């Protein structure tokens, strides 16, 4: 009898102050979670997004104002005086051969660098993930160690090396520098992504007679599309927006857009009617690339670096 009462007492749910406290805490947490997923949080995130885009909006509106208006008032003046908006600044930009040539030079540097990093990184990532060769794990540790090497450390020795072999201040030299420093991250990202491919799928392809090249092109590359796309976007953004490497290694007669804009500031301090549209064009191209492929970028980075 005594044992039965003790068992029943253990089954009775706790009441009193402790029970009320737990219920209150649960209700508070539920209310916070509900509000976080409601309209208030969405409005807050929209405001944060608008605040993040404010410099871009300000640069766009400044590029559509005359130099006198820019010098007199801020860009927010257009909301009360929309007649100040004009496209004459972009006409001056097209007439400025330095800016237009620099855009071509930037494309000439960015596109080959991105292609080289994606192709070489894909091949090396597949080799580290699925091919057996002596010292594979040690070589991969070397690649991971290169991720922490800052670009600034290599500027002087690489400059001397490029000067010796005759590619200093050339477009080819800039491409080689960006490719070399982009490969460690590319190999690390793609190796981790390719390693998640089911082994049974690769073995089945080998049983069907597929060699390493066919296995890479017909099986691995299609499955690694998100990671490869994210790598291409990341490399494109990094090279397009780079100024340090371009300032040192690029040809001074055909600099990229970042260096050309910096030279405009140094030589013509009041040339804001060219600087504003030039800076906006330089910024809007990588933004358009990123927003067009942002889903592939996020899925590829998460799959390659987290799994």
Backbone as numpy.savetxt, mean C-alpha at the origin, in Angstrom:
# Nx Ny Nz CAx CAy CAz Cx Cy Cz
-30.80 -37.88 52.55 -31.64 -36.67 52.55 -30.78 -35.43 52.55
-29.77 -35.46 53.41 -28.87 -34.30 53.49 -28.13 -34.11 52.17
-27.72 -35.20 51.55 -27.02 -35.12 50.27 -27.91 -34.54 49.18
-29.20 -34.91 49.17 -30.13 -34.39 48.16 -30.32 -32.89 48.30
-30.45 -32.40 49.56 -30.62 -30.95 49.77 -29.38 -30.20 49.33
-28.22 -30.76 49.59 -26.98 -30.08 49.17 -26.89 -30.00 47.65
-27.32 -31.07 46.98 -27.29 -31.05 45.51 -28.26 -30.03 44.96
-29.47 -29.94 45.58 -30.45 -28.96 45.13 -29.94 -27.54 45.36
-29.23 -27.33 46.48 -28.70 -25.99 46.76 -27.66 -25.58 45.73
-26.88 -26.59 45.25 -25.89 -26.25 44.24 -26.52 -25.89 42.90
-27.72 -26.45 42.62 -28.38 -26.20 41.35 -29.14 -24.89 41.33
-29.38 -24.26 42.50 -30.13 -23.01 42.55 -29.28 -21.90 41.98
-29.76 -21.11 41.02 -28.95 -20.04 40.42 -28.64 -18.98 41.45
-27.45 -18.39 41.41 -27.07 -17.39 42.40 -27.92 -16.13 42.27
-28.28 -15.60 43.39 -29.07 -14.37 43.45 -28.36 -13.40 44.35
-28.97 -12.27 44.53 -28.43 -11.28 45.44 -27.55 -10.30 44.70
-26.59 -9.71 45.43 -25.78 -8.62 44.90 -24.88 -9.09 43.77
-24.27 -10.29 43.94 -23.37 -10.79 42.89 -24.13 -11.03 41.59
-25.33 -11.65 41.69 -26.12 -11.91 40.50 -26.55 -10.63 39.81
-26.97 -9.65 40.60 -27.40 -8.38 40.00 -26.23 -7.66 39.34
-25.05 -7.76 39.93 -23.87 -7.11 39.34 -23.51 -7.72 38.00
-23.52 -9.07 37.93 -23.22 -9.73 36.67 -24.23 -9.37 35.60
-25.50 -9.29 35.98 -26.54 -8.95 35.01 -26.37 -7.52 34.53
-26.01 -6.63 35.45 -25.82 -5.23 35.07 -24.63 -5.08 34.12
-23.53 -5.81 34.44 -22.36 -5.74 33.57 -22.68 -6.28 32.19
-23.43 -7.37 32.13 -23.79 -7.94 30.84 -24.67 -6.98 30.06
-25.59 -6.33 30.72 -26.46 -5.38 30.04 -25.68 -4.19 29.52
-24.71 -3.70 30.30 -23.89 -2.58 29.85 -23.06 -2.97 28.64
-22.45 -4.16 28.67 -21.68 -4.61 27.52 -22.54 -4.79 26.28
-23.77 -5.32 26.49 -24.67 -5.49 25.35 -25.08 -4.16 24.75
-25.31 -3.17 25.63 -25.69 -1.85 25.13 -24.54 -1.21 24.34
-23.32 -1.37 24.85 -22.17 -0.80 24.14 -21.99 -1.46 22.77
-22.14 -2.79 22.74 -21.99 -3.51 21.47 -23.08 -3.11 20.49
-24.30 -2.92 21.01 -25.41 -2.54 20.13 -25.19 -1.14 19.55
-24.72 -0.23 20.41 -24.48 1.12 19.91 -23.30 1.18 18.95
-22.29 0.31 19.18 -21.13 0.31 18.29 -21.52 -0.12 16.89
-22.52 -0.98 16.78 -22.93 -1.42 15.46 -24.11 -0.64 14.90
-24.52 0.41 15.59 -25.67 1.18 15.16 -25.30 2.39 14.33
-26.29 3.27 14.20 -26.10 4.45 13.37 -25.10 5.44 13.91
-24.97 5.55 15.23 -24.04 6.52 15.80 -22.61 6.21 15.40
-22.24 4.95 15.47 -20.88 4.57 15.08 -20.64 4.79 13.59
-21.64 4.53 12.79 -21.48 4.75 11.35 -21.27 6.22 11.04
-22.03 7.07 11.72 -21.85 8.51 11.52 -20.46 8.93 11.95
-19.99 8.37 13.06 -18.64 8.70 13.53 -17.58 8.27 12.52
-17.73 7.08 11.95 -16.77 6.61 10.96 -16.80 7.45 9.69
-17.99 7.91 9.30 -18.09 8.79 8.14 -17.36 10.10 8.39
-17.54 10.64 9.59 -16.84 11.88 9.94 -15.33 11.69 9.95
-14.88 10.55 10.47 -13.44 10.27 10.45 -12.93 10.18 9.02
-13.71 9.51 8.15 -13.31 9.41 6.75 -13.24 10.77 6.06
-14.22 11.63 6.34 -14.20 12.97 5.76 -13.01 13.78 6.28
-12.70 13.61 7.56 -11.54 14.31 8.12 -10.26 13.82 7.47
-10.17 12.52 7.18 -8.99 11.97 6.53 -8.88 12.47 5.10
-10.01 12.69 4.42 -10.00 13.16 3.04 -9.89 14.67 2.92
-9.92 15.39 4.02 -9.91 16.84 3.96 -8.69 17.40 3.24
-7.46 16.92 3.50 -6.32 17.44 2.73 -6.47 17.23 1.23
-7.01 16.06 0.84 -7.21 15.81 -0.59 -8.24 16.76 -1.18
-9.32 16.97 -0.46 -10.35 17.90 -0.94 -9.79 19.32 -1.02
-9.03 19.72 -0.01 -8.43 21.05 -0.03 -7.46 21.23 -1.18
-6.66 20.19 -1.47 -5.73 20.29 -2.59 -6.48 20.37 -3.92
-7.56 19.61 -4.05 -8.36 19.67 -5.28 -8.95 21.05 -5.49
-9.55 21.62 -4.45 -10.15 22.94 -4.59 -9.08 24.01 -4.83
-7.92 23.86 -4.21 -6.84 24.82 -4.45 -6.35 24.75 -5.89
-6.34 23.53 -6.45 -5.90 23.40 -7.84 -6.88 24.01 -8.82
-8.10 24.27 -8.38 -9.13 24.86 -9.24 -9.31 26.36 -8.99
-8.38 26.98 -8.26 -8.44 28.42 -7.99 -7.24 29.11 -8.62
-7.41 30.38 -8.91 -6.33 31.16 -9.47 -5.26 31.46 -8.44
-4.05 31.79 -8.87 -2.97 32.08 -7.92 -3.28 33.27 -7.01
-3.99 34.28 -7.54 -4.33 35.43 -6.69 -5.31 35.03 -5.60
-6.29 34.21 -5.94 -7.25 33.75 -4.94 -6.59 32.86 -3.90
-5.66 32.02 -4.33 -4.96 31.14 -3.38 -4.15 31.96 -2.39
-3.49 33.01 -2.88 -2.67 33.84 -2.00 -3.52 34.68 -1.06
-4.76 34.99 -1.46 -5.59 35.89 -0.65 -6.36 35.16 0.44
-6.98 34.04 0.12 -7.83 33.33 1.08 -7.58 31.83 1.01
-8.17 31.10 1.95 -8.05 29.66 1.98 -8.98 28.99 0.99
-8.76 27.66 0.81 -9.53 26.93 -0.19 -11.01 26.83 0.16
-11.36 26.95 1.46 -12.76 26.86 1.85 -13.58 28.04 1.37
-12.93 29.08 0.82 -13.64 30.24 0.32 -14.53 29.89 -0.87
-14.23 28.78 -1.56 -15.00 28.43 -2.75 -16.45 28.08 -2.41
-16.71 27.71 -1.16 -18.09 27.37 -0.79 -18.99 28.61 -0.77
-18.39 29.77 -0.58 -19.16 31.02 -0.62 -18.93 31.78 -1.92
-17.89 31.45 -2.65 -17.60 32.11 -3.92 -17.22 31.07 -4.96
-18.18 30.27 -5.43 -17.85 29.22 -6.40 -17.37 29.74 -7.74
-17.55 31.02 -8.00 -17.08 31.57 -9.27 -15.56 31.58 -9.38
-14.86 31.37 -8.27 -13.40 31.33 -8.30 -12.86 30.07 -8.97
-13.70 29.04 -9.09 -13.23 27.78 -9.67 -12.93 27.93 -11.14
-11.79 27.41 -11.56 -11.37 27.48 -12.96 -10.45 26.31 -13.27
-10.41 25.92 -14.54 -9.53 24.84 -14.98 -8.28 25.37 -15.67
-8.03 26.66 -15.54 -6.87 27.24 -16.20 -5.56 26.71 -15.62
-5.56 26.34 -14.32 -4.34 25.81 -13.73 -3.91 24.50 -14.40
-4.88 23.67 -14.75 -4.54 22.41 -15.41 -4.05 22.65 -16.84
-4.52 23.73 -17.45 -3.98 24.07 -18.77 -2.52 24.49 -18.66
-2.20 25.27 -17.61 -0.80 25.63 -17.38 0.04 24.39 -17.06
-0.57 23.45 -16.35 0.15 22.22 -16.03 0.51 21.44 -17.29
-0.43 21.35 -18.22 -0.16 20.64 -19.47 0.87 21.37 -20.32
0.94 22.69 -20.17 1.93 23.47 -20.91 3.31 23.43 -20.26
3.40 22.92 -19.04 4.68 22.83 -18.34 5.35 21.51 -18.71
6.34 21.56 -19.56 6.98 20.34 -20.05 7.71 19.59 -18.94
8.17 20.29 -17.92 8.88 19.61 -16.83 7.95 18.65 -16.09
6.72 19.10 -15.82 5.77 18.26 -15.08 5.29 17.11 -15.95
4.95 17.38 -17.19 4.45 16.31 -18.06 5.53 15.25 -18.33
6.77 15.69 -18.53 7.86 14.72 -18.73 8.12 13.92 -17.46
7.96 14.55 -16.31 8.18 13.83 -15.05 7.11 12.77 -14.83
5.89 13.03 -15.26 4.85 12.00 -15.16 5.21 10.79 -16.02
5.72 11.04 -17.20 6.15 9.93 -18.06 7.31 9.18 -17.43
8.25 9.90 -16.83 9.38 9.25 -16.17 8.92 8.41 -14.98
7.93 8.91 -14.25 7.41 8.15 -13.11 6.78 6.85 -13.56
6.00 6.91 -14.63 5.41 5.68 -15.18 6.49 4.73 -15.67
7.53 5.29 -16.29 8.62 4.47 -16.82 9.40 3.78 -15.72
9.39 4.35 -14.52 10.07 3.72 -13.38 9.13 2.77 -12.65
7.89 3.18 -12.43 6.97 2.44 -11.57 6.52 1.13 -12.21
6.13 1.16 -13.46 5.57 -0.03 -14.10 6.61 -1.16 -14.22
7.82 -0.92 -14.76 8.78 -2.04 -14.81 9.18 -2.55 -13.43
9.30 -1.64 -12.45 9.65 -2.09 -11.10 8.57 -2.99 -10.55
7.33 -2.61 -10.71 6.22 -3.43 -10.19 6.19 -4.79 -10.87
6.38 -4.81 -12.17 6.36 -6.09 -12.90 7.51 -6.99 -12.45
8.71 -6.42 -12.31 9.86 -7.22 -11.90 9.67 -7.78 -10.49
9.19 -6.97 -9.57 9.00 -7.44 -8.20 7.94 -8.53 -8.15
6.85 -8.36 -8.89 5.79 -9.37 -8.87 6.27 -10.68 -9.49
6.95 -10.62 -10.61 7.39 -11.84 -11.29 8.46 -12.57 -10.48
9.51 -11.85 -10.10 10.60 -12.49 -9.35 10.12 -12.94 -7.98
9.31 -12.11 -7.31 8.79 -12.48 -6.01 7.89 -13.70 -6.07
7.10 -13.82 -7.13 6.23 -15.00 -7.28 7.05 -16.26 -7.48
8.05 -16.20 -8.32 8.90 -17.38 -8.55 9.64 -17.78 -7.28
10.22 -16.80 -6.60 10.95 -17.11 -5.37 10.02 -17.58 -4.27
8.84 -16.98 -4.16 7.88 -17.42 -3.15 7.43 -18.85 -3.37
7.22 -19.24 -4.62 6.86 -20.62 -4.90 8.00 -21.57 -4.57
9.23 -21.16 -4.90 10.38 -22.02 -4.61 10.55 -22.23 -3.11
10.41 -21.17 -2.32 10.55 -21.31 -0.88 9.39 -22.09 -0.26
8.24 -22.07 -0.90 7.07 -22.75 -0.33 7.02 -24.23 -0.68
7.37 -24.62 -1.93 7.09 -25.98 -2.36 8.26 -26.71 -3.01
9.40 -26.07 -3.14 10.54 -26.75 -3.75 11.61 -27.05 -2.70
12.24 -28.18 -2.84 13.29 -28.58 -1.91 14.66 -28.28 -2.53
15.47 -27.52 -1.80 16.84 -27.26 -2.23 17.69 -27.00 -1.00
18.97 -27.20 -1.08 19.84 -27.07 0.11 19.79 -25.66 0.71
19.61 -25.63 2.02 19.61 -24.36 2.74 18.37 -23.51 2.53
17.25 -24.14 2.17 16.04 -23.36 1.89 15.59 -22.54 3.08
15.51 -23.16 4.24 15.05 -22.45 5.42 16.01 -21.34 5.83
17.30 -21.57 5.71 18.28 -20.54 6.06 18.21 -19.37 5.10
18.06 -19.65 3.83 17.92 -18.57 2.87 16.65 -17.76 3.12
15.58 -18.42 3.53 14.35 -17.69 3.82 14.53 -16.80 5.06
15.30 -17.28 6.03 15.60 -16.43 7.18 16.40 -15.20 6.77
17.27 -15.35 5.80 18.00 -14.19 5.29 17.05 -13.19 4.65
16.08 -13.70 3.90 15.09 -12.82 3.27 14.28 -12.08 4.33
13.85 -12.78 5.37 13.10 -12.14 6.45 13.97 -11.09 7.15
15.26 -11.39 7.33 16.15 -10.41 7.95 16.31 -9.16 7.11
16.25 -9.28 5.78 16.38 -8.11 4.92 15.18 -7.17 5.03
14.07 -7.66 5.57 12.90 -6.79 5.73 13.16 -5.62 6.67
14.06 -5.80 7.63 14.30 -4.77 8.63 15.44 -3.84 8.24
16.05 -4.04 7.08 17.15 -3.18 6.65 16.57 -1.88 6.09
16.89 -0.74 6.68 16.33 0.52 6.16 16.99 0.93 4.85
16.23 1.65 4.05 16.75 2.09 2.75 17.94 3.03 2.93
17.90 3.86 3.96 18.95 4.86 4.15 20.33 4.23 4.33
20.38 3.01 4.87 21.66 2.36 5.10 22.38 2.07 3.78
21.63 1.80 2.73 22.23 1.37 1.46 22.46 2.51 0.48
22.09 3.73 0.82 22.19 4.81 -0.16 23.63 5.07 -0.60
24.54 5.21 0.35 25.93 5.53 -0.01 26.63 4.37 -0.70
26.62 3.14 -0.13 27.32 2.05 -0.84 26.71 1.73 -2.20
25.40 1.78 -2.32 24.79 1.49 -3.62 25.11 2.61 -4.62
25.17 3.85 -4.14 25.55 4.95 -5.03 26.95 4.74 -5.59
27.88 4.32 -4.74 29.24 4.05 -5.22 29.25 2.88 -6.20
28.45 1.83 -5.91 28.39 0.68 -6.81 27.80 1.07 -8.16
26.70 1.82 -8.15 26.08 2.23 -9.40 27.00 3.16 -10.19
27.76 4.02 -9.48 28.70 4.88 -10.18 29.82 4.10 -10.84
30.23 3.00 -10.20 31.31 2.18 -10.75 30.87 1.46 -12.02
29.65 0.94 -12.00 29.17 0.17 -13.16 28.45 1.05 -14.19
28.32 2.35 -13.90 27.80 3.29 -14.88 26.30 3.40 -14.98
25.56 3.09 -13.93 24.10 3.24 -13.97 23.60 4.25 -12.93
24.51 5.04 -12.37 24.09 6.07 -11.41 23.42 7.22 -12.18
22.34 7.75 -11.60 21.53 8.80 -12.22 20.97 8.34 -13.56
20.44 7.13 -13.56 19.74 6.60 -14.73 18.42 5.97 -14.27
17.49 5.88 -15.19 16.21 5.24 -14.89 16.41 3.77 -14.54
17.32 3.12 -15.23 17.60 1.71 -14.94 18.11 1.53 -13.52
18.94 2.44 -13.05 19.45 2.35 -11.68 18.34 2.49 -10.64
17.41 3.40 -10.88 16.28 3.56 -9.94 15.44 2.30 -9.92
15.21 1.71 -11.09 14.41 0.48 -11.16 15.09 -0.64 -10.40
16.40 -0.78 -10.58 17.14 -1.84 -9.89 17.11 -1.64 -8.37
17.24 -0.41 -7.92 17.23 -0.16 -6.48 15.87 -0.50 -5.88
14.80 -0.04 -6.50 13.46 -0.34 -5.99 13.15 -1.82 -6.06
13.62 -2.48 -7.11 13.37 -3.91 -7.23 14.08 -4.68 -6.12
15.33 -4.32 -5.86 16.09 -5.02 -4.82 15.46 -4.85 -3.45
14.99 -3.66 -3.13 14.42 -3.44 -1.81 12.94 -3.85 -1.74
12.31 -4.11 -2.86 10.93 -4.58 -2.84 10.82 -6.10 -2.78
11.88 -6.81 -3.18 11.82 -8.26 -3.24 11.69 -8.94 -1.88
12.37 -8.51 -0.81 12.20 -9.23 0.47 10.75 -9.29 0.94
10.04 -8.18 0.89 8.63 -8.21 1.29 7.81 -9.04 0.33
8.11 -8.95 -0.97 7.36 -9.73 -1.96 7.53 -11.23 -1.73
8.75 -11.66 -1.51 9.00 -13.09 -1.27 8.34 -13.54 0.02
8.45 -12.74 1.07 7.84 -13.09 2.35 6.32 -13.21 2.22
5.70 -12.26 1.56 4.24 -12.27 1.42 3.77 -13.45 0.59
4.37 -13.65 -0.57 3.89 -14.69 -1.48 4.26 -16.09 -0.98
5.40 -16.24 -0.33 5.73 -17.55 0.21 4.70 -17.99 1.24
4.31 -17.08 2.15 3.31 -17.43 3.16 1.95 -17.74 2.52
1.62 -17.04 1.46 0.34 -17.30 0.79 0.39 -18.62 0.04
1.45 -18.88 -0.71 1.55 -20.12 -1.48 1.63 -21.34 -0.57
2.19 -21.18 0.62 2.30 -22.31 1.55 0.95 -22.78 2.04
-0.09 -21.95 1.92 -1.43 -22.32 2.36 -2.20 -23.11 1.30
-1.64 -23.25 0.12 -2.31 -24.05 -0.92 -2.28 -25.53 -0.50
-3.39 -26.25 -0.61 -3.40 -27.66 -0.19 -2.36 -28.49 -0.94
-1.62 -29.28 -0.20 -0.59 -30.12 -0.80 -1.22 -31.15 -1.74
-2.42 -31.63 -1.40 -3.06 -32.64 -2.23 -3.33 -32.13 -3.63
-3.63 -30.83 -3.74 -3.89 -30.25 -5.05 -2.64 -30.25 -5.92
-1.51 -29.92 -5.33 -0.26 -29.92 -6.08 0.17 -31.34 -6.44
-0.03 -32.28 -5.52 0.34 -33.66 -5.80 -0.53 -34.25 -6.91
-1.80 -33.88 -6.92 -2.68 -34.36 -7.98 -2.23 -33.83 -9.34
-1.80 -32.57 -9.37 -1.31 -32.01 -10.63 -0.02 -32.69 -11.07
0.84 -33.04 -10.13 2.07 -33.74 -10.48 1.77 -35.14 -11.01
0.77 -35.81 -10.44 0.40 -37.13 -10.92 -0.13 -37.07 -12.35
-0.72 -35.93 -12.70 -1.21 -35.75 -14.07 -0.11 -35.39 -15.04
1.12 -35.30 -14.56 2.25 -35.04 -15.44 2.69 -33.59 -15.49
2.20 -32.76 -14.61 2.57 -31.34 -14.63 3.96 -31.15 -14.03
4.81 -30.41 -14.73 6.12 -30.05 -14.21 6.03 -28.83 -13.32
7.19 -28.38 -12.86 7.19 -27.25 -11.94 6.70 -25.97 -12.62
7.10 -25.75 -13.86 6.67 -24.53 -14.56 5.17 -24.56 -14.82
4.68 -25.68 -15.30 3.24 -25.78 -15.56 2.45 -25.73 -14.26
2.98 -26.33 -13.22 2.32 -26.30 -11.92 2.24 -24.87 -11.39
3.30 -24.11 -11.62 3.33 -22.73 -11.15 2.36 -21.86 -11.94
2.34 -22.03 -13.25 1.51 -21.15 -14.09 0.04 -21.54 -14.09
-0.27 -22.84 -13.99 -1.65 -23.29 -14.12 -2.37 -23.48 -12.78
-1.62 -23.67 -11.71 -2.26 -23.95 -10.42 -1.97 -22.85 -9.41
-0.69 -22.57 -9.20 -0.31 -21.65 -8.13 -0.69 -20.21 -8.47
-0.39 -19.78 -9.67 -0.67 -18.38 -10.03 -2.16 -18.04 -9.97
-3.06 -18.87 -10.52 -4.48 -18.53 -10.38 -4.96 -18.50 -8.94
-4.49 -19.43 -8.11 -4.90 -19.43 -6.71 -4.27 -18.28 -5.93
-3.11 -17.82 -6.35 -2.45 -16.72 -5.65 -2.81 -15.36 -6.18
-3.89 -15.25 -6.94 -4.29 -13.97 -7.50 -4.44 -12.84 -6.50
-5.17 -13.05 -5.38 -5.32 -11.94 -4.41 -4.00 -11.46 -3.83
-3.10 -12.38 -3.50 -1.81 -11.97 -2.93 -0.96 -11.26 -3.97
-0.98 -11.75 -5.20 -0.19 -11.11 -6.25 -0.73 -9.73 -6.56
-2.05 -9.59 -6.59 -2.65 -8.28 -6.84 -2.32 -7.30 -5.72
-2.39 -7.75 -4.48 -2.07 -6.86 -3.36 -0.60 -6.45 -3.39
0.28 -7.38 -3.75 1.69 -7.04 -3.86 1.93 -6.01 -4.95
1.28 -6.19 -6.09 1.43 -5.22 -7.17 0.96 -3.84 -6.78
-0.17 -3.75 -6.07 -0.68 -2.45 -5.64 0.28 -1.81 -4.64
0.73 -2.60 -3.68 1.64 -2.07 -2.66 2.93 -1.56 -3.29
3.50 -2.31 -4.20 4.74 -1.90 -4.85 4.52 -0.67 -5.71
3.41 -0.61 -6.41 3.09 0.55 -7.25 3.00 1.81 -6.40
2.29 1.74 -5.28 2.14 2.90 -4.42 3.47 3.34 -3.84
4.28 2.39 -3.43 5.56 2.72 -2.81 6.49 3.41 -3.81
6.61 2.88 -5.02 7.53 3.45 -6.00 7.00 4.78 -6.53
5.70 4.87 -6.76 5.13 6.11 -7.30 5.34 7.28 -6.33
5.16 7.04 -5.04 5.25 8.11 -4.05 6.66 8.32 -3.51
7.62 7.55 -3.98 8.98 7.68 -3.46 9.62 8.99 -3.93
10.37 9.59 -3.02 11.13 10.79 -3.36 12.60 10.65 -3.02
12.92 9.96 -1.92 14.31 9.86 -1.48 15.18 9.16 -2.50
14.77 7.97 -2.93 15.56 7.21 -3.90 15.63 7.94 -5.24
14.50 8.51 -5.67 14.47 9.23 -6.94 15.35 10.47 -6.90
15.39 11.14 -5.75 16.20 12.34 -5.62 17.68 12.05 -5.75
18.10 10.86 -5.35 19.52 10.51 -5.37 19.92 9.78 -6.65
19.10 8.82 -7.10 19.52 7.93 -8.18 18.93 8.30 -9.54
17.88 9.11 -9.59 17.24 9.39 -10.87 18.04 10.42 -11.67
17.81 10.41 -12.96 18.46 11.37 -13.85 17.90 12.76 -13.59
18.78 13.72 -13.37 18.33 15.08 -13.07 17.64 15.74 -14.26
17.87 15.26 -15.47 17.22 15.83 -16.65 15.81 15.27 -16.87
15.51 14.11 -16.29 14.17 13.52 -16.41 13.75 12.93 -15.07
13.51 13.78 -14.08 13.18 13.28 -12.74 11.73 12.81 -12.66
11.40 11.96 -11.69 10.00 11.59 -11.44 9.20 12.79 -10.93
7.90 12.58 -10.81 7.01 13.68 -10.48 7.29 14.24 -9.09
7.65 13.40 -8.13 7.92 13.89 -6.79 9.11 14.84 -6.78
10.17 14.48 -7.50 11.35 15.35 -7.56 11.06 16.60 -8.38
10.28 16.46 -9.44 9.95 17.63 -10.27 9.14 18.65 -9.48
8.21 18.21 -8.67 7.44 19.15 -7.85 8.34 19.80 -6.80
9.25 19.04 -6.23 10.17 19.62 -5.26 11.07 20.68 -5.92
11.48 20.46 -7.14 12.29 21.44 -7.85 11.48 22.69 -8.18
10.20 22.52 -8.45 9.36 23.68 -8.70 9.25 24.56 -7.46
9.14 23.95 -6.31 9.08 24.72 -5.06 10.38 25.45 -4.83
11.49 24.82 -5.13 12.79 25.43 -4.86 13.07 26.57 -5.83
12.69 26.40 -7.09 13.05 27.40 -8.09 12.00 28.50 -8.22
10.72 28.12 -8.10 9.65 29.09 -8.28 8.72 28.99 -7.08
9.03 29.73 -6.05 8.28 29.60 -4.81 6.83 30.01 -4.93
6.50 30.90 -5.88 5.13 31.38 -6.03 4.39 30.69 -7.17
4.95 29.62 -7.69 4.33 28.92 -8.82 3.25 27.95 -8.32
2.35 28.45 -7.48 1.35 27.60 -6.86 0.31 27.13 -7.86
0.10 27.88 -8.95 -0.90 27.48 -9.94 -0.47 26.24 -10.71
0.82 25.89 -10.66 1.30 24.65 -11.25 1.50 23.58 -10.19
1.94 23.99 -9.01 2.20 23.03 -7.94 0.93 22.34 -7.47
-0.15 23.11 -7.30 -1.39 22.53 -6.77 -1.97 21.46 -7.71
-2.19 21.75 -8.99 -2.72 20.68 -9.86 -1.72 19.55 -10.07
-0.41 19.87 -10.10 0.58 18.82 -10.25 0.59 17.86 -9.07
0.50 18.42 -7.85 0.46 17.58 -6.66 -0.81 16.74 -6.63
-1.94 17.32 -7.07 -3.19 16.56 -7.05 -3.14 15.42 -8.06
-2.62 15.67 -9.25 -2.51 14.60 -10.24 -1.57 13.51 -9.74
-0.47 13.92 -9.10 0.46 12.95 -8.56 -0.16 12.09 -7.47
-1.11 12.65 -6.74 -1.74 11.91 -5.65 -2.94 11.10 -6.09
-3.69 11.60 -7.05 -4.95 10.96 -7.40 -4.72 9.66 -8.18
-3.60 9.54 -8.89 -3.36 8.31 -9.66 -3.14 7.11 -8.74
-2.24 7.17 -7.75 -2.14 6.02 -6.83 -3.38 5.80 -6.00
-4.11 6.88 -5.66 -5.36 6.70 -4.93 -6.38 5.92 -5.77
-6.46 6.26 -7.04 -7.39 5.54 -7.92 -7.01 4.08 -8.04
-5.72 3.80 -8.15 -5.27 2.40 -8.24 -5.61 1.65 -6.96
-5.38 2.29 -5.81 -5.66 1.61 -4.54 -7.15 1.34 -4.36
-7.99 2.34 -4.58 -9.42 2.15 -4.37 -10.02 1.18 -5.40
-9.42 1.08 -6.57 -9.93 0.15 -7.56 -9.65 -1.31 -7.18
-8.56 -1.54 -6.45 -8.17 -2.91 -6.10 -8.02 -3.07 -4.59
-8.76 -2.31 -3.79 -8.57 -2.37 -2.35 -9.00 -3.72 -1.77
-10.00 -4.36 -2.34 -10.42 -5.67 -1.82 -9.33 -6.70 -2.01
-8.71 -6.72 -3.19 -7.62 -7.66 -3.40 -6.44 -7.33 -2.51
-6.19 -6.05 -2.28 -5.08 -5.65 -1.42 -5.27 -6.16 0.00
-6.45 -5.94 0.57 -6.69 -6.34 1.95 -6.71 -7.86 2.08
-7.40 -8.55 1.18 -7.47 -10.01 1.28 -6.11 -10.65 1.07
-5.31 -10.11 0.17 -4.00 -10.69 -0.08 -3.04 -10.47 1.07
-3.02 -9.28 1.65 -2.14 -9.02 2.78 -2.53 -9.86 3.99
-3.83 -9.94 4.28 -4.27 -10.72 5.44 -3.98 -12.20 5.25
-4.19 -12.70 4.03 -3.96 -14.13 3.80 -2.48 -14.46 3.82
-1.64 -13.57 3.33 -0.23 -13.89 3.25 0.52 -13.64 4.54
0.07 -12.71 5.36 0.84 -12.32 6.54 0.27 -12.84 7.84
-1.00 -13.26 7.85 -1.63 -13.67 9.09 -1.76 -15.17 9.20
-2.06 -15.83 8.08 -2.26 -17.28 8.16 -0.99 -18.00 8.57
